[in-house]
Amino acid sequence: MGLRRRVLVAGVLGAGAAMLASVSVAEAAELSESSGEPERGTIHRVTHPLPPRGRPLIIAHRGASAYRPEHTLDAYRLAIQQGADYIEADLVVTRDGQLVARHENQLSWTTDVAEHPEFAARRRTKTIDGVVTTNWFTEDFTLAELKTLRARPRTPLPGAAPEPVGSIPSLSDIIDLAREATVGLYLELKIPSYFAMLRLAPEPILVSALRANQLPDTSVPVLVESFEGPSLQAVRAIWNVPCILLIAGPVPADLSLVHQYAAGIGVDKSQVTPAVVERAHAERLEVHAFTFANASLADYRRYFAMGVDGVFTDNPDVARQVVRSARAG
Ligand code: G3P
Ligand code: CA
C-alpha cells in the first residue's frame, strides 16, 4: 500500500464525511436521478444488513487462486465448485471505460502482453501509488485489445497448465457467471483515485453495471471493497450496495465514522485480534480477514474462534472444510 492510499484511508477514518471527487458531478447526477437513490453527495447509511449467507463467509480471493491463474473465469468457477460464498474480483479500468479483473493496472505480471509485438509501443513508465513503474497498463488498452491477451499465473501453480490459460474477464463476464452460478460478488475498486485523475473514475462505471443488472439481489449479493474510503462513499452516494473498507496495517482505535458508509472492514489477518473484532462489532462493523494462502485448518479455526465474519482465501475448499466440520461438531 502506497503513501497516498494510506493518507486517503486515514483521512476518512479521522475526518469523517470529507468526500473526494471520484465521481464527476455530471456522472453522479445522472446516476442519482435515474436510480431514485438519495441525492448526489449524500453519504447514506447502510440500509440493509449483509446478505444472510452462512457464517463465516468464504470469500474466494481472486478466485480459487491457489489452484488456477488468478482472476480468470476458470479460477472463479473452481472457487464456486469448492463452496465459496463470494468470488472476489479486483477491478481496474480500460481506456474505453470498462472494468476488468486484475489486481493491478500493470499487465505483464499476469498476462502474455510482452509477447504481443503489436503492443510493444504501448509500454510506458508511470508513477502508480507513488511508485515509478515501467509496464503495459490497462488504461492504455481497450477491452477488445485486452481480450486478445492470455492470462497467466503470477507465480507457478502446482498442477496448473504452464502456459497462458484463459483471458481477462470483464465485469460483465463476472456478473454473468455469478448469475448463472448464484454466487456472491465481492468487488474491489483498485486505485480509484488514480483512475479518477485520468477521467476514468471507476465508481460510476461499477454502479452503472450493477444498476443495469439490478444488483445486488437475493441470489447474487454484492459487496464493494476498497482501500480508499472516499471511493466507497462515492459508490454509496449513488447506489445502495454494502461496502467494506479495507485497512492496511493496524486498525485505528476509532472506527465510529466508518459505519456511516461501510458495513464492515477488511483487515490484514496479522492485525486481527479478539479486541479488534470486539471493537469493530461494537461499531456494527463486520470483520473480514485477508489473506489465507495455503493456510492450515488450525489457522482458520483460530480466526473463526476470534469471531471474524469472513475470510479471503486462495483455498476455498479448505475454508469450506473447516466451516463444515465446525457445524458438524
Ligand atoms: O481485498 C482484500 C484483499 O484481497 C486485499 O488484498 O489481494 O487485493 O492485495 P489484495
Ligand atoms: Ca482484493
Short mmCIF file of C-alpha atoms and ligand atoms in Angstrom, two decimals:
data_model
loop_
_atom_site.label_atom_id
_atom_site.label_comp_id
_atom_site.label_asym_id
_atom_site.label_seq_id
_atom_site.Cartn_x
_atom_site.Cartn_y
_atom_site.Cartn_z
CA MET A 1 0.00 0.00 0.00
CA GLY A 2 1.43 3.36 -1.02
CA LEU A 3 1.56 6.57 0.91
CA ARG A 4 -1.32 8.16 -0.99
CA ARG A 5 -3.65 5.27 -0.22
CA ARG A 6 -2.74 5.37 3.47
CA VAL A 7 -3.50 9.07 3.56
CA LEU A 8 -6.87 8.55 1.92
CA VAL A 9 -7.88 5.85 4.41
CA ALA A 10 -6.58 7.87 7.33
CA GLY A 11 -8.50 10.91 6.10
CA VAL A 12 -11.74 9.03 6.05
CA LEU A 13 -11.24 7.43 9.40
CA GLY A 14 -10.23 10.68 11.03
CA ALA A 15 -12.11 13.38 9.20
CA GLY A 16 -15.46 11.79 8.60
CA ALA A 17 -17.55 12.93 5.71
CA ALA A 18 -14.93 14.67 3.57
CA MET A 19 -15.57 13.26 0.11
CA LEU A 20 -13.20 13.35 -2.81
CA ALA A 21 -14.46 13.87 -6.32
CA SER A 22 -14.05 10.30 -7.55
CA VAL A 23 -17.35 10.60 -9.43
CA SER A 24 -17.77 13.57 -11.71
CA VAL A 25 -20.73 15.80 -10.94
CA ALA A 26 -22.42 15.03 -14.23
CA GLU A 27 -21.97 11.27 -13.87
CA ALA A 28 -23.19 11.23 -10.29
CA ALA A 29 -26.20 13.39 -11.07
CA GLU A 30 -27.22 11.19 -13.97
CA LEU A 31 -26.92 8.02 -11.90
CA SER A 32 -28.63 9.54 -8.90
CA GLU A 33 -31.59 10.76 -10.91
CA SER A 34 -32.09 7.53 -12.77
CA SER A 35 -31.67 5.25 -9.75
CA GLY A 36 -34.09 7.01 -7.44
CA GLU A 37 -31.38 6.83 -4.80
CA PRO A 38 -30.59 9.66 -2.37
CA GLU A 39 -29.35 12.88 -3.88
CA ARG A 40 -25.83 13.08 -5.16
CA GLY A 41 -23.36 13.86 -2.43
CA THR A 42 -25.39 12.18 0.28
CA ILE A 43 -23.41 9.55 2.13
CA HIS A 44 -26.33 7.44 3.16
CA ARG A 45 -26.13 4.83 5.85
CA VAL A 46 -26.25 1.13 5.22
CA THR A 47 -29.93 0.43 4.88
CA HIS A 48 -29.86 -3.32 4.80
CA PRO A 49 -27.74 -5.90 6.54
CA LEU A 50 -25.26 -8.05 4.74
CA PRO A 51 -26.92 -10.92 2.92
CA PRO A 52 -27.85 -13.95 5.03
CA ARG A 53 -25.20 -16.36 3.81
CA GLY A 54 -23.52 -18.92 6.04
CA ARG A 55 -21.05 -17.51 8.53
CA PRO A 56 -18.19 -17.00 8.43
CA LEU A 57 -18.25 -16.01 4.79
CA ILE A 58 -15.85 -17.76 2.46
CA ILE A 59 -14.51 -15.19 0.01
CA ALA A 60 -12.54 -16.66 -2.87
CA HIS A 61 -9.55 -14.32 -3.16
CA ARG A 62 -9.11 -13.64 -6.91
CA GLY A 63 -10.96 -16.95 -7.41
CA ALA A 64 -9.51 -20.25 -6.24
CA SER A 65 -6.14 -18.63 -6.87
CA ALA A 66 -4.05 -21.34 -5.20
CA TYR A 67 -5.09 -23.68 -8.00
CA ARG A 68 -5.85 -21.62 -11.09
CA PRO A 69 -4.43 -18.41 -12.57
CA GLU A 70 -5.88 -15.57 -10.52
CA HIS A 71 -8.72 -13.53 -11.93
CA THR A 72 -9.76 -15.94 -14.66
CA LEU A 73 -13.22 -17.42 -15.14
CA ASP A 74 -11.58 -20.78 -14.56
CA ALA A 75 -10.41 -19.64 -11.10
CA TYR A 76 -13.84 -18.26 -10.26
CA ARG A 77 -15.63 -21.41 -11.44
CA LEU A 78 -13.41 -23.64 -9.36
CA ALA A 79 -14.00 -21.40 -6.32
CA ILE A 80 -17.74 -21.78 -6.78
CA GLN A 81 -17.40 -25.57 -7.04
CA GLN A 82 -15.33 -25.53 -3.85
CA GLY A 83 -18.08 -23.81 -1.92
CA ALA A 84 -17.18 -20.11 -1.91
CA ASP A 85 -19.94 -17.75 -0.77
CA TYR A 86 -18.39 -14.90 -2.74
CA ILE A 87 -15.94 -14.67 -5.61
CA GLU A 88 -13.59 -11.74 -5.20
CA ALA A 89 -12.57 -9.66 -8.20
CA ASP A 90 -10.17 -6.74 -8.10
CA LEU A 91 -11.24 -4.23 -10.75
CA VAL A 92 -9.22 -1.81 -12.88
CA VAL A 93 -10.27 0.39 -15.79
CA THR A 94 -9.65 0.16 -19.55
CA ARG A 95 -9.11 3.02 -22.00
CA ASP A 96 -12.70 2.74 -23.14
CA GLY A 97 -14.08 2.90 -19.61
CA GLN A 98 -14.74 -0.77 -18.90
CA LEU A 99 -13.93 -2.59 -15.68
CA VAL A 100 -11.79 -5.72 -15.91
CA ALA A 101 -10.49 -8.13 -13.31
CA ARG A 102 -6.82 -7.60 -12.49
CA HIS A 103 -5.08 -6.98 -9.20
CA GLU A 104 -3.20 -4.04 -10.68
CA ASN A 105 -3.18 -2.00 -13.88
CA GLN A 106 0.26 -3.34 -14.82
CA LEU A 107 -0.32 -6.14 -17.29
CA SER A 108 2.95 -8.02 -17.68
CA TRP A 109 2.83 -9.77 -14.30
CA THR A 110 -0.29 -11.78 -15.08
CA THR A 111 -0.61 -11.79 -18.87
CA ASP A 112 1.42 -12.51 -22.01
CA VAL A 113 1.32 -8.85 -23.15
CA ALA A 114 5.11 -8.74 -23.56
CA GLU A 115 4.81 -11.35 -26.30
CA HIS A 116 2.49 -9.24 -28.45
CA PRO A 117 4.61 -7.21 -30.92
CA GLU A 118 1.56 -5.17 -31.90
CA PHE A 119 1.54 -3.73 -28.36
CA ALA A 120 5.29 -3.19 -27.95
CA ALA A 121 4.96 0.58 -28.31
CA ARG A 122 2.36 0.75 -25.53
CA ARG A 123 4.99 0.09 -22.87
CA ARG A 124 5.21 3.16 -20.65
CA THR A 125 6.80 4.46 -17.46
CA LYS A 126 4.33 5.85 -14.93
CA THR A 127 4.04 6.59 -11.24
CA ILE A 128 1.37 4.41 -9.66
CA ASP A 129 0.58 4.86 -6.00
CA GLY A 130 3.90 6.66 -5.52
CA VAL A 131 5.98 4.01 -7.27
CA VAL A 132 7.66 4.54 -10.66
CA THR A 133 6.95 1.53 -12.84
CA THR A 134 7.57 0.57 -16.47
CA ASN A 135 4.95 -1.75 -17.90
CA TRP A 136 1.85 -2.03 -20.07
CA PHE A 137 -1.20 -0.51 -18.35
CA THR A 138 -4.88 -1.38 -18.60
CA GLU A 139 -5.86 2.25 -19.12
CA ASP A 140 -3.91 2.27 -22.41
CA PHE A 141 -5.88 -0.65 -23.89
CA THR A 142 -9.47 -1.08 -24.97
CA LEU A 143 -11.42 -4.03 -23.63
CA ALA A 144 -11.29 -5.65 -27.08
CA GLU A 145 -7.50 -5.35 -27.10
CA LEU A 146 -7.19 -6.77 -23.60
CA LYS A 147 -9.30 -9.72 -24.67
CA THR A 148 -6.54 -10.73 -27.10
CA LEU A 149 -4.15 -11.32 -24.17
CA ARG A 150 -3.84 -14.60 -22.29
CA ALA A 151 -3.86 -14.65 -18.52
CA ARG A 152 -1.02 -16.25 -16.63
CA PRO A 153 -0.48 -17.21 -13.02
CA ARG A 154 1.56 -14.65 -11.11
CA THR A 155 3.71 -17.45 -9.78
CA PRO A 156 3.81 -21.08 -10.93
CA LEU A 157 0.89 -23.09 -9.60
CA PRO A 158 1.09 -26.76 -8.75
CA GLY A 159 -0.78 -28.76 -11.35
CA ALA A 160 -1.75 -25.76 -13.47
CA ALA A 161 -1.08 -25.67 -17.16
CA PRO A 162 2.32 -24.00 -17.62
CA GLU A 163 1.26 -21.70 -20.41
CA PRO A 164 -1.38 -18.98 -20.69
CA VAL A 165 -4.79 -20.09 -19.51
CA GLY A 166 -7.92 -18.06 -20.11
CA SER A 167 -8.42 -14.41 -20.87
CA ILE A 168 -9.01 -11.30 -18.80
CA PRO A 169 -12.62 -11.29 -17.57
CA SER A 170 -14.66 -8.13 -17.83
CA LEU A 171 -17.03 -7.18 -15.02
CA SER A 172 -19.82 -8.13 -17.35
CA ASP A 173 -18.37 -11.65 -17.76
CA ILE A 174 -18.15 -11.97 -13.98
CA ILE A 175 -21.69 -10.80 -13.40
CA ASP A 176 -22.93 -13.33 -15.98
CA LEU A 177 -21.07 -16.11 -14.18
CA ALA A 178 -22.42 -15.06 -10.78
CA ARG A 179 -25.98 -15.03 -12.17
CA GLU A 180 -25.53 -18.48 -13.69
CA ALA A 181 -23.95 -19.95 -10.54
CA THR A 182 -25.88 -18.00 -7.90
CA VAL A 183 -22.85 -16.81 -6.00
CA GLY A 184 -21.99 -13.54 -4.32
CA LEU A 185 -19.74 -10.89 -5.85
CA TYR A 186 -17.10 -9.17 -3.76
CA LEU A 187 -15.72 -6.38 -5.95
CA GLU A 188 -12.66 -4.29 -5.14
CA LEU A 189 -12.05 -0.93 -6.75
CA LYS A 190 -8.28 -0.74 -7.18
CA ILE A 191 -6.52 2.66 -7.10
CA PRO A 192 -9.79 4.52 -7.85
CA SER A 193 -8.32 7.98 -7.25
CA TYR A 194 -5.58 7.24 -9.81
CA PHE A 195 -8.18 6.35 -12.42
CA ALA A 196 -10.23 9.42 -11.48
CA MET A 197 -7.22 11.60 -12.32
CA LEU A 198 -7.31 10.04 -15.81
CA ARG A 199 -11.02 10.83 -16.07
CA LEU A 200 -11.75 7.12 -15.77
CA ALA A 201 -13.38 7.14 -12.33
CA PRO A 202 -14.48 3.56 -11.67
CA GLU A 203 -17.39 4.24 -9.30
CA PRO A 204 -19.99 5.34 -11.90
CA ILE A 205 -18.89 2.52 -14.19
CA LEU A 206 -19.43 -0.02 -11.44
CA VAL A 207 -22.74 1.44 -10.39
CA SER A 208 -23.98 1.52 -13.99
CA ALA A 209 -23.21 -2.20 -14.33
CA LEU A 210 -24.88 -3.05 -11.02
CA ARG A 211 -27.90 -0.96 -11.89
CA ALA A 212 -28.24 -2.47 -15.38
CA ASN A 213 -28.20 -5.94 -13.81
CA GLN A 214 -30.42 -4.96 -10.88
CA LEU A 215 -27.76 -5.97 -8.39
CA PRO A 216 -27.43 -6.74 -5.62
CA ASP A 217 -30.38 -9.08 -5.25
CA THR A 218 -31.17 -12.09 -3.10
CA SER A 219 -29.45 -14.61 -5.37
CA VAL A 220 -26.38 -12.52 -6.19
CA PRO A 221 -25.40 -10.45 -3.16
CA VAL A 222 -22.72 -7.85 -3.82
CA LEU A 223 -20.11 -6.25 -1.60
CA VAL A 224 -17.89 -3.42 -2.80
CA GLU A 225 -14.48 -3.01 -1.17
CA SER A 226 -11.65 -0.53 -1.41
CA PHE A 227 -8.64 0.73 0.50
CA GLU A 228 -9.86 4.22 -0.42
CA GLY A 229 -12.73 5.26 1.82
CA PRO A 230 -13.78 8.22 -0.36
CA SER A 231 -14.34 5.81 -3.23
CA LEU A 232 -16.78 3.79 -1.13
CA GLN A 233 -18.51 6.99 -0.11
CA ALA A 234 -18.82 7.88 -3.80
CA VAL A 235 -20.37 4.50 -4.55
CA ARG A 236 -22.83 4.76 -1.69
CA ALA A 237 -23.78 8.26 -2.72
CA ILE A 238 -25.29 6.83 -5.89
CA TRP A 239 -26.15 3.20 -5.18
CA ASN A 240 -27.34 1.19 -2.21
CA VAL A 241 -24.78 -1.59 -2.02
CA PRO A 242 -22.95 -2.66 1.14
CA CYS A 243 -19.32 -1.61 1.23
CA ILE A 244 -16.28 -2.90 3.07
CA LEU A 245 -13.39 -0.57 3.93
CA LEU A 246 -10.04 -2.30 3.57
CA ILE A 247 -7.43 -1.31 6.11
CA ALA A 248 -3.73 -1.87 5.56
CA GLY A 249 -1.73 -2.14 8.74
CA PRO A 250 -3.06 -1.63 12.25
CA VAL A 251 -6.75 -0.99 12.76
CA PRO A 252 -7.31 2.58 14.02
CA ALA A 253 -8.63 2.96 17.55
CA ASP A 254 -11.66 4.96 16.48
CA LEU A 255 -13.94 3.21 13.98
CA SER A 256 -17.02 5.21 14.82
CA LEU A 257 -17.20 7.06 11.48
CA VAL A 258 -16.73 4.02 9.27
CA HIS A 259 -20.22 2.68 9.78
CA GLN A 260 -21.58 5.81 8.11
CA TYR A 261 -20.72 4.28 4.76
CA ALA A 262 -19.40 0.75 5.34
CA ALA A 263 -20.90 -2.47 6.60
CA GLY A 264 -17.55 -3.85 7.61
CA ILE A 265 -13.81 -3.68 7.48
CA GLY A 266 -11.30 -5.88 5.68
CA VAL A 267 -8.29 -6.37 7.90
CA ASP A 268 -4.91 -7.97 7.30
CA LYS A 269 -5.04 -11.21 9.25
CA SER A 270 -1.82 -10.30 11.06
CA GLN A 271 -3.70 -7.36 12.60
CA VAL A 272 -6.79 -9.30 13.70
CA THR A 273 -7.10 -9.85 17.43
CA PRO A 274 -10.10 -10.62 19.64
CA ALA A 275 -10.02 -6.97 20.77
CA VAL A 276 -10.12 -5.70 17.17
CA VAL A 277 -13.08 -7.94 16.38
CA GLU A 278 -14.87 -6.82 19.51
CA ARG A 279 -14.24 -3.16 18.75
CA ALA A 280 -15.50 -3.49 15.18
CA HIS A 281 -18.59 -5.40 16.23
CA ALA A 282 -19.33 -2.73 18.82
CA GLU A 283 -19.49 -0.28 15.89
CA ARG A 284 -21.73 -2.70 13.94
CA LEU A 285 -18.95 -3.48 11.51
CA GLU A 286 -18.19 -6.94 10.20
CA VAL A 287 -14.57 -8.11 10.12
CA HIS A 288 -13.27 -9.91 7.03
CA ALA A 289 -9.67 -11.10 7.34
CA PHE A 290 -7.20 -11.26 4.45
CA THR A 291 -5.49 -13.30 3.09
CA PHE A 292 -5.46 -17.04 3.85
CA ALA A 293 -2.96 -18.52 1.39
CA ASN A 294 -2.36 -22.23 1.82
CA ALA A 295 -3.27 -21.80 5.49
CA SER A 296 -3.71 -24.74 7.83
CA LEU A 297 -7.03 -25.94 9.21
CA ALA A 298 -5.86 -24.79 12.63
CA ASP A 299 -5.20 -21.31 11.31
CA TYR A 300 -8.79 -20.97 10.06
CA ARG A 301 -10.13 -22.33 13.34
CA ARG A 302 -8.11 -19.77 15.30
CA TYR A 303 -9.63 -16.86 13.37
CA PHE A 304 -13.13 -18.29 13.44
CA ALA A 305 -12.78 -18.60 17.21
CA MET A 306 -11.94 -14.89 17.36
CA GLY A 307 -15.27 -14.16 15.71
CA VAL A 308 -14.24 -13.00 12.25
CA ASP A 309 -17.22 -12.77 9.91
CA GLY A 310 -15.42 -13.68 6.70
CA VAL A 311 -12.11 -14.85 5.30
CA PHE A 312 -10.44 -14.06 1.99
CA THR A 313 -8.88 -17.31 0.93
CA ASP A 314 -6.87 -18.69 -2.00
CA ASN A 315 -8.15 -22.15 -0.97
CA PRO A 316 -11.95 -22.04 -0.68
CA ASP A 317 -12.06 -25.84 -0.39
CA VAL A 318 -10.01 -25.77 2.81
CA ALA A 319 -12.07 -22.97 4.34
CA ARG A 320 -15.26 -24.84 3.46
CA GLN A 321 -13.91 -27.99 5.07
CA VAL A 322 -13.31 -26.11 8.34
CA VAL A 323 -16.75 -24.49 8.30
CA ARG A 324 -18.42 -27.83 7.60
CA SER A 325 -16.55 -29.63 10.37
CA ALA A 326 -17.32 -26.82 12.82
CA ARG A 327 -21.02 -27.09 12.04
CA ALA A 328 -20.98 -30.88 12.26
CA GLY A 329 -19.15 -30.77 15.59
O1 G3P B 1 -9.28 -7.24 -0.90
C1 G3P B 1 -8.85 -7.88 0.24
C2 G3P B 1 -7.59 -8.48 -0.14
O2 G3P B 1 -7.82 -9.09 -1.37
C3 G3P B 1 -6.56 -7.40 -0.27
O3 G3P B 1 -5.51 -7.93 -0.85
O4 G3P B 1 -5.13 -9.23 -2.86
O5 G3P B 1 -6.34 -7.12 -3.12
O6 G3P B 1 -3.95 -7.09 -2.47
P1 G3P B 1 -5.23 -7.82 -2.41
CA CA B 2 -8.58 -7.72 -3.33
#
